[in-house]
JSON list of C-alpha atoms in Angstrom, two decimals:
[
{"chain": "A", "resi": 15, "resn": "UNK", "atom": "CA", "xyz": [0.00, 0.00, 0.00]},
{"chain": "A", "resi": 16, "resn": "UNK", "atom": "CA", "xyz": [1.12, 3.60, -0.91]},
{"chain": "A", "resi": 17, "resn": "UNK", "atom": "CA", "xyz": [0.89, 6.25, 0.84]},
{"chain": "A", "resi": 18, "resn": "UNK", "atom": "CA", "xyz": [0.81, 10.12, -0.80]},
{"chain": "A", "resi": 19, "resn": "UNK", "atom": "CA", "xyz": [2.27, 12.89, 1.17]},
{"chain": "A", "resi": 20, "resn": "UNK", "atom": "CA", "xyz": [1.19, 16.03, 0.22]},
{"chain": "A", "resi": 21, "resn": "UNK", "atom": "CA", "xyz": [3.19, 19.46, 0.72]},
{"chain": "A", "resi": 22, "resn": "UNK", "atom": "CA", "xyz": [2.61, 21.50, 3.60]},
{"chain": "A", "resi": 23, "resn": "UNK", "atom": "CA", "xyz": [-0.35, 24.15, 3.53]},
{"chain": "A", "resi": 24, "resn": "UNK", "atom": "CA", "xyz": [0.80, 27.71, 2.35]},
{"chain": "A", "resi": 25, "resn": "UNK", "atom": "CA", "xyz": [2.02, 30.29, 5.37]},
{"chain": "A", "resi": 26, "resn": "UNK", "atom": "CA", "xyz": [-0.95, 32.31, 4.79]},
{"chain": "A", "resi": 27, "resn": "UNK", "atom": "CA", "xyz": [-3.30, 29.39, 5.58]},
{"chain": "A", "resi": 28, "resn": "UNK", "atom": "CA", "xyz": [-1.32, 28.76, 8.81]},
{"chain": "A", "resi": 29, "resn": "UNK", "atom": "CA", "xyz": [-1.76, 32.91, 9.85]},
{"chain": "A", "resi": 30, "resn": "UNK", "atom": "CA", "xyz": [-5.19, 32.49, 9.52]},
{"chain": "A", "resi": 31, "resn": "UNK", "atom": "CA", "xyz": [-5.55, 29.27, 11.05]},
{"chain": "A", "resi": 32, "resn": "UNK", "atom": "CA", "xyz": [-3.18, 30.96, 13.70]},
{"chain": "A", "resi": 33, "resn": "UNK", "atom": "CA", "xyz": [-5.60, 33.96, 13.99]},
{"chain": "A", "resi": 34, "resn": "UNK", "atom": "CA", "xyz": [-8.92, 31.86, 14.49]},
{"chain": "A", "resi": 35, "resn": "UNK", "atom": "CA", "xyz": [-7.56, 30.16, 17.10]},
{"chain": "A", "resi": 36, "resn": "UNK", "atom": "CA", "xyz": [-6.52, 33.35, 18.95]},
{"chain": "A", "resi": 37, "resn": "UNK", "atom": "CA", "xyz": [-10.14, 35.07, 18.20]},
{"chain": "A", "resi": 38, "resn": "UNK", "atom": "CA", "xyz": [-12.10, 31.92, 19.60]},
{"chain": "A", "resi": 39, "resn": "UNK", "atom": "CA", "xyz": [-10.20, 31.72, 22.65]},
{"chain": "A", "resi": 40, "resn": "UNK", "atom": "CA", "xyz": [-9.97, 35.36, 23.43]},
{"chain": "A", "resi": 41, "resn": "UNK", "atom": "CA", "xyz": [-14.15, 35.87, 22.22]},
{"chain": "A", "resi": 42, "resn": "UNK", "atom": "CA", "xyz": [-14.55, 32.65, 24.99]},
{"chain": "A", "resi": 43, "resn": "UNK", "atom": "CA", "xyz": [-12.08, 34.19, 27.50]},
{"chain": "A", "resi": 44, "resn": "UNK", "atom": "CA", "xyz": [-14.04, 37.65, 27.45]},
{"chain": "A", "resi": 45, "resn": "UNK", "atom": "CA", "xyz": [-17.48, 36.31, 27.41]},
{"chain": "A", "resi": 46, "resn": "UNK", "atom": "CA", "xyz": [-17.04, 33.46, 30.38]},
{"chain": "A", "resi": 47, "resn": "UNK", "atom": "CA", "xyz": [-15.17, 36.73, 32.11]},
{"chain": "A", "resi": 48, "resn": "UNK", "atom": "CA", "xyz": [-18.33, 38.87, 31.50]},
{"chain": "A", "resi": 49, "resn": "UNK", "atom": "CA", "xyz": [-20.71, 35.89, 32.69]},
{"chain": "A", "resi": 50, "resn": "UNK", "atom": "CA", "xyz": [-18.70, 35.43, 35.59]},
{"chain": "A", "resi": 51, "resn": "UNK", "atom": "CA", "xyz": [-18.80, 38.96, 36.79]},
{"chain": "A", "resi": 52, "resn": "UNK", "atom": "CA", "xyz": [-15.95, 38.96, 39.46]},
{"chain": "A", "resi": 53, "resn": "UNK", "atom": "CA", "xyz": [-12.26, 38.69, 38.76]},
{"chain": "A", "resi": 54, "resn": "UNK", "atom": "CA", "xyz": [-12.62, 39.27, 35.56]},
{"chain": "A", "resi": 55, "resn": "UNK", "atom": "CA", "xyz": [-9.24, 39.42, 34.12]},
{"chain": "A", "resi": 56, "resn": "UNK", "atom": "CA", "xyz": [-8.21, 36.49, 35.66]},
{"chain": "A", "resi": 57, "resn": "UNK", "atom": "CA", "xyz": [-12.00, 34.32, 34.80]},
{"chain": "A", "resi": 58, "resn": "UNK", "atom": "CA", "xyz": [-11.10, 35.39, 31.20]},
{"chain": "A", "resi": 59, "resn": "UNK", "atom": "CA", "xyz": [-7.67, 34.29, 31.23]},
{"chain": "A", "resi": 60, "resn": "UNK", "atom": "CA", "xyz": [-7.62, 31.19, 32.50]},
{"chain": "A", "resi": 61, "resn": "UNK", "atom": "CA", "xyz": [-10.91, 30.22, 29.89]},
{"chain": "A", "resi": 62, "resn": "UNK", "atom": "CA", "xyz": [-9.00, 31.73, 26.72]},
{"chain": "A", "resi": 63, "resn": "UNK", "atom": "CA", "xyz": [-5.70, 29.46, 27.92]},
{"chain": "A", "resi": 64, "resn": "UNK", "atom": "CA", "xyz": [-8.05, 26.36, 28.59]},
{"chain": "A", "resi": 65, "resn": "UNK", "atom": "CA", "xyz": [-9.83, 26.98, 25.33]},
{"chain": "A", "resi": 66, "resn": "UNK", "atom": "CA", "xyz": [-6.83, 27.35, 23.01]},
{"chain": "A", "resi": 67, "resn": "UNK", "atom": "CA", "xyz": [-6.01, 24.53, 22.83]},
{"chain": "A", "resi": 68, "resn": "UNK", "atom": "CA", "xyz": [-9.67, 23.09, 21.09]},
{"chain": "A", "resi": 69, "resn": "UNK", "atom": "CA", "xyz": [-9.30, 26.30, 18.92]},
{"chain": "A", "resi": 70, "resn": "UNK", "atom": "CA", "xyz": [-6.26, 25.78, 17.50]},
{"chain": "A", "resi": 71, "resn": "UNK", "atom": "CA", "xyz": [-7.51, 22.00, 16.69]},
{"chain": "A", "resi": 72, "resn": "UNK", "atom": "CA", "xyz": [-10.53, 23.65, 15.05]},
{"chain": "A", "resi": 73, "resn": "UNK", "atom": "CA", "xyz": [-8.49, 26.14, 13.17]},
{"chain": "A", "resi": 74, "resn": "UNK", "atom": "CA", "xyz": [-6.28, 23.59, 11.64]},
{"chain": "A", "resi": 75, "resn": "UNK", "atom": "CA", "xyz": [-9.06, 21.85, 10.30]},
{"chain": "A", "resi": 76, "resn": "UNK", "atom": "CA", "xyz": [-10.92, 24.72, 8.66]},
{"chain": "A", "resi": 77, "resn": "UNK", "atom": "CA", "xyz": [-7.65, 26.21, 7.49]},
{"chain": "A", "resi": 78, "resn": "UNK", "atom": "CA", "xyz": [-4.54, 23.66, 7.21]},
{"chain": "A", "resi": 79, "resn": "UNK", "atom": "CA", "xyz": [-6.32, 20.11, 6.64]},
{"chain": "A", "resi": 80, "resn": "UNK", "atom": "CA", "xyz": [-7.43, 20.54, 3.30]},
{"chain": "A", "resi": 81, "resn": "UNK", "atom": "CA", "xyz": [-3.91, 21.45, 2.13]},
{"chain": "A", "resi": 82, "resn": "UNK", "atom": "CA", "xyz": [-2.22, 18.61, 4.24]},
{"chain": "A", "resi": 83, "resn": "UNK", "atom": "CA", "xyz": [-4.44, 15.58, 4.52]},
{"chain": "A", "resi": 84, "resn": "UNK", "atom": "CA", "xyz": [-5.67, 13.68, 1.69]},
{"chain": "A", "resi": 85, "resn": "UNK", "atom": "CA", "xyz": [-9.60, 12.52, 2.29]},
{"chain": "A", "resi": 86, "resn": "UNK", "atom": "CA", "xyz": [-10.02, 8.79, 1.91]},
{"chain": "A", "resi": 87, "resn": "UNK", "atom": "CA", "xyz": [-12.73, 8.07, -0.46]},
{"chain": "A", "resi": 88, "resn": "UNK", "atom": "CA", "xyz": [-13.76, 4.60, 1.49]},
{"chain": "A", "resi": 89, "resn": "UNK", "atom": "CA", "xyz": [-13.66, 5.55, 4.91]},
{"chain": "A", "resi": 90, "resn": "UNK", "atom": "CA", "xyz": [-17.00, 4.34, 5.51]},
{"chain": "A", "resi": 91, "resn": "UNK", "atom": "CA", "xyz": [-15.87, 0.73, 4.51]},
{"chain": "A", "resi": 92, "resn": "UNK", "atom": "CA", "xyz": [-12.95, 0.77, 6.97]},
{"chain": "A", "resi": 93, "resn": "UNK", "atom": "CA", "xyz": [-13.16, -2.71, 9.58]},
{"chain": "A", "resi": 94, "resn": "UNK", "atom": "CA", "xyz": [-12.69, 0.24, 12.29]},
{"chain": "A", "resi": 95, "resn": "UNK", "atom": "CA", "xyz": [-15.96, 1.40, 11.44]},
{"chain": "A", "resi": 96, "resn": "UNK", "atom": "CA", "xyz": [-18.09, -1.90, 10.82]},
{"chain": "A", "resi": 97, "resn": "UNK", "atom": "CA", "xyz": [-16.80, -2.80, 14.03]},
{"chain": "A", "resi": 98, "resn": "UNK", "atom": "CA", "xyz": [-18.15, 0.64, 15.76]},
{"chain": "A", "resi": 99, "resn": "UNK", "atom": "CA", "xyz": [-21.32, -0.10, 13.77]},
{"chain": "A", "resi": 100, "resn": "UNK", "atom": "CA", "xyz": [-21.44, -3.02, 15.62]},
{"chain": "A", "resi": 101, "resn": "UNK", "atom": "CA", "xyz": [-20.53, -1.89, 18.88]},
{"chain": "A", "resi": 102, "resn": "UNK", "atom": "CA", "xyz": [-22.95, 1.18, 18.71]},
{"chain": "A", "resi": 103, "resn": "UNK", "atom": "CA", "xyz": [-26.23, -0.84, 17.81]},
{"chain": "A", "resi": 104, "resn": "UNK", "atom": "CA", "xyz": [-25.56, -2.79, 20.30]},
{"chain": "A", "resi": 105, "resn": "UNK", "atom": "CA", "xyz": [-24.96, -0.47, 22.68]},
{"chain": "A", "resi": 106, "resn": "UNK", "atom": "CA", "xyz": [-28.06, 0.97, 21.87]},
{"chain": "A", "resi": 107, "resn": "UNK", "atom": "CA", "xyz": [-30.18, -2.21, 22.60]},
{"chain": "A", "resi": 108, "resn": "UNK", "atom": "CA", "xyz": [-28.35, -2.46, 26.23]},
{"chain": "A", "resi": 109, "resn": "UNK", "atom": "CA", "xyz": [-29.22, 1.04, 27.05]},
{"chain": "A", "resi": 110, "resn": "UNK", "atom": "CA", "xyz": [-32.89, 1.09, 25.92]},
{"chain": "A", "resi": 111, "resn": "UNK", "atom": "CA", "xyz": [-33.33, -2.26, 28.43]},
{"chain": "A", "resi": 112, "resn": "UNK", "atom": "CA", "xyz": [-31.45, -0.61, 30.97]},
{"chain": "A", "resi": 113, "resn": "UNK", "atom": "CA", "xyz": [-33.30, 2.61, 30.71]},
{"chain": "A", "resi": 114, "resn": "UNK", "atom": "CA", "xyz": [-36.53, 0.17, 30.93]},
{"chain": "A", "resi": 115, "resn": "UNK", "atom": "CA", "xyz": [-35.11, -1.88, 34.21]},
{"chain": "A", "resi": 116, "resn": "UNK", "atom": "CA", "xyz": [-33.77, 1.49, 35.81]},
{"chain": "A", "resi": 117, "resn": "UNK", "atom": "CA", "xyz": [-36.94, 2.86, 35.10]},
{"chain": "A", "resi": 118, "resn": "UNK", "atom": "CA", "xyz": [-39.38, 0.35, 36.58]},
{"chain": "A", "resi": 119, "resn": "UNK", "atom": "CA", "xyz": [-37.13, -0.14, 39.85]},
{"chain": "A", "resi": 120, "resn": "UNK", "atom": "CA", "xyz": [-37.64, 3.59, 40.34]},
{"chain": "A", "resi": 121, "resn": "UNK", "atom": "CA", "xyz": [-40.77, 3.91, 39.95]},
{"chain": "A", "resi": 122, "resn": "UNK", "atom": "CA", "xyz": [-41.21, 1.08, 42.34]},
{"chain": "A", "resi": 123, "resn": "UNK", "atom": "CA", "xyz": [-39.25, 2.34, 45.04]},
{"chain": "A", "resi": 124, "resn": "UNK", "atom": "CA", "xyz": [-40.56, 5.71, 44.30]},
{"chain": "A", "resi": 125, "resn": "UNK", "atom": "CA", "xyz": [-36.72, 7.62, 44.45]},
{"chain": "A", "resi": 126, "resn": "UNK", "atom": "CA", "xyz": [-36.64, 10.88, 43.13]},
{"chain": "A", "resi": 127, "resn": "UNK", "atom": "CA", "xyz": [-33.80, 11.33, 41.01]},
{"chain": "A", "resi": 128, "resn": "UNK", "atom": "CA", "xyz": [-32.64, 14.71, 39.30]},
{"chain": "A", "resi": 129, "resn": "UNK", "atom": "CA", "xyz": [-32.74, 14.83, 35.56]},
{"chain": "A", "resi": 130, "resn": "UNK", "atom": "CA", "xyz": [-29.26, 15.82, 35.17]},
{"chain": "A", "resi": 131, "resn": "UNK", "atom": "CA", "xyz": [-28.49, 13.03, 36.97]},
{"chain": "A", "resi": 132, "resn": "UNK", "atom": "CA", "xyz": [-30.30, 10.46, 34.87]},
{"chain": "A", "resi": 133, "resn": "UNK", "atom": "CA", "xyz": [-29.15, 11.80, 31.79]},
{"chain": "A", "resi": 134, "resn": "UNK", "atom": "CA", "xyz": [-25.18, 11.43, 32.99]},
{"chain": "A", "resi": 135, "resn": "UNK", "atom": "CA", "xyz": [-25.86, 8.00, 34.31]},
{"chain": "A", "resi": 136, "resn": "UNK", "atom": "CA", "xyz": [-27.31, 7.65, 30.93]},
{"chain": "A", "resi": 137, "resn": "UNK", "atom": "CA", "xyz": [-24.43, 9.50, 29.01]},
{"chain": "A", "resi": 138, "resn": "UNK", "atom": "CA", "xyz": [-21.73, 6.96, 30.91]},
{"chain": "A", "resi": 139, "resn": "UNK", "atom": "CA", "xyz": [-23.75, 3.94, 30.32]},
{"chain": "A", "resi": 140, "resn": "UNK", "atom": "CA", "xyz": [-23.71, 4.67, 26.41]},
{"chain": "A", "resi": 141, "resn": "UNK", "atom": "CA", "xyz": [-20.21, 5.25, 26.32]},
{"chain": "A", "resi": 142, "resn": "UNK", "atom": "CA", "xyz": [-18.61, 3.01, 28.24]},
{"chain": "A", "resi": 143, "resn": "UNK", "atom": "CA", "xyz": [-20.94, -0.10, 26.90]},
{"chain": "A", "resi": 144, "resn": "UNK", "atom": "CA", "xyz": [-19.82, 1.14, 23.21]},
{"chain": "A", "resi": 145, "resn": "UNK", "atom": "CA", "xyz": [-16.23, 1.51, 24.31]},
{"chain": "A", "resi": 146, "resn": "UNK", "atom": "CA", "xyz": [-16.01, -1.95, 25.76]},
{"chain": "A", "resi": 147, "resn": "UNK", "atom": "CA", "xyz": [-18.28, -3.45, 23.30]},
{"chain": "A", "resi": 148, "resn": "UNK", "atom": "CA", "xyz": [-15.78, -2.39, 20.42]},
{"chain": "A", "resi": 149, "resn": "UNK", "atom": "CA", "xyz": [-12.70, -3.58, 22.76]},
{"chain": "A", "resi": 150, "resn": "UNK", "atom": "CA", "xyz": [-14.28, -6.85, 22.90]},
{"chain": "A", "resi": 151, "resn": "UNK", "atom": "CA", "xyz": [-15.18, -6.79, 19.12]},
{"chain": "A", "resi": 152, "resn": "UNK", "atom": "CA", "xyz": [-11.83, -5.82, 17.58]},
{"chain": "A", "resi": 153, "resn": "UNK", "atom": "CA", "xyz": [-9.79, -7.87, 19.91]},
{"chain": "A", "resi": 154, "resn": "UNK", "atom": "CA", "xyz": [-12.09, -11.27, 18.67]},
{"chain": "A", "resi": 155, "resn": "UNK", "atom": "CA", "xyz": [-11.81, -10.15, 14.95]},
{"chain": "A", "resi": 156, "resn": "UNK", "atom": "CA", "xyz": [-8.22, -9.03, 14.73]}
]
């Protein structure tokens, strides 16, 4: 199998890219400073440096990634992503009988429990039955 490298993006696409990234963070780091009200040079800091680091990822790929990476055209047939097919339909059976179980043993113990609660408990159980189911799956097939 081949593999094409392609040149790097031109310098202005990596200014702009560079520029983005800056504007995001600093637009974030001003507003969550504004929200916050008090201490607000040091609120807006600390979001625009904790927040750079997902703009600059962003940037790249509106900017840089369609100079530097070459889209595959079969992606979708990949094993990777039959096997998180797999992994996700499953997982999506599990948590609709869990959600059923969890549902009826509250209701018959009559616990109150808070929505955002429910729906993180919820969250987790999707994701980590889909992680391990596609552990389990790509370790058996590979």
């Amino acid at each position: 199998m081949t593999t094409k490298t392609r040149p790097a993006a031109p310098p202005v696409a990596y200014a702009k890219a560079g520029a983005l990234a800056l504007s995001i963070a600093l637009t974030a780091g001003a507003i969550a400073g504004w929200v916050r009200g008090d201490e607000f040079w040091l609120v807006s800091t600390i979001f625009a440096i904790c927040t750079l680091a997902p703009a600059i990822g962003l940037a790249w790929v509106v900017f840089v990634a369609e100079h530097t990476v070459e889209v595959d055209a079969h992606a979708e047939d990949s094993i990777e992503q039959r096997w998180f097919e797999r992994a996700s339909s499953g997982a999506l059976l599990d948590l609709v009988i869990a959600s059923g179980v969890a549902l009826t043993l509250l209701s018959l113990v009559d616990l109150d429990l808070p929505g955002r609660t429910a729906l993180l408990l919820v969250v987790g159980l999707a994701m980590g039955d889909t992680m391990l189911r596609y552990a389990l799956i790509s370790r058996r097939e590979s």
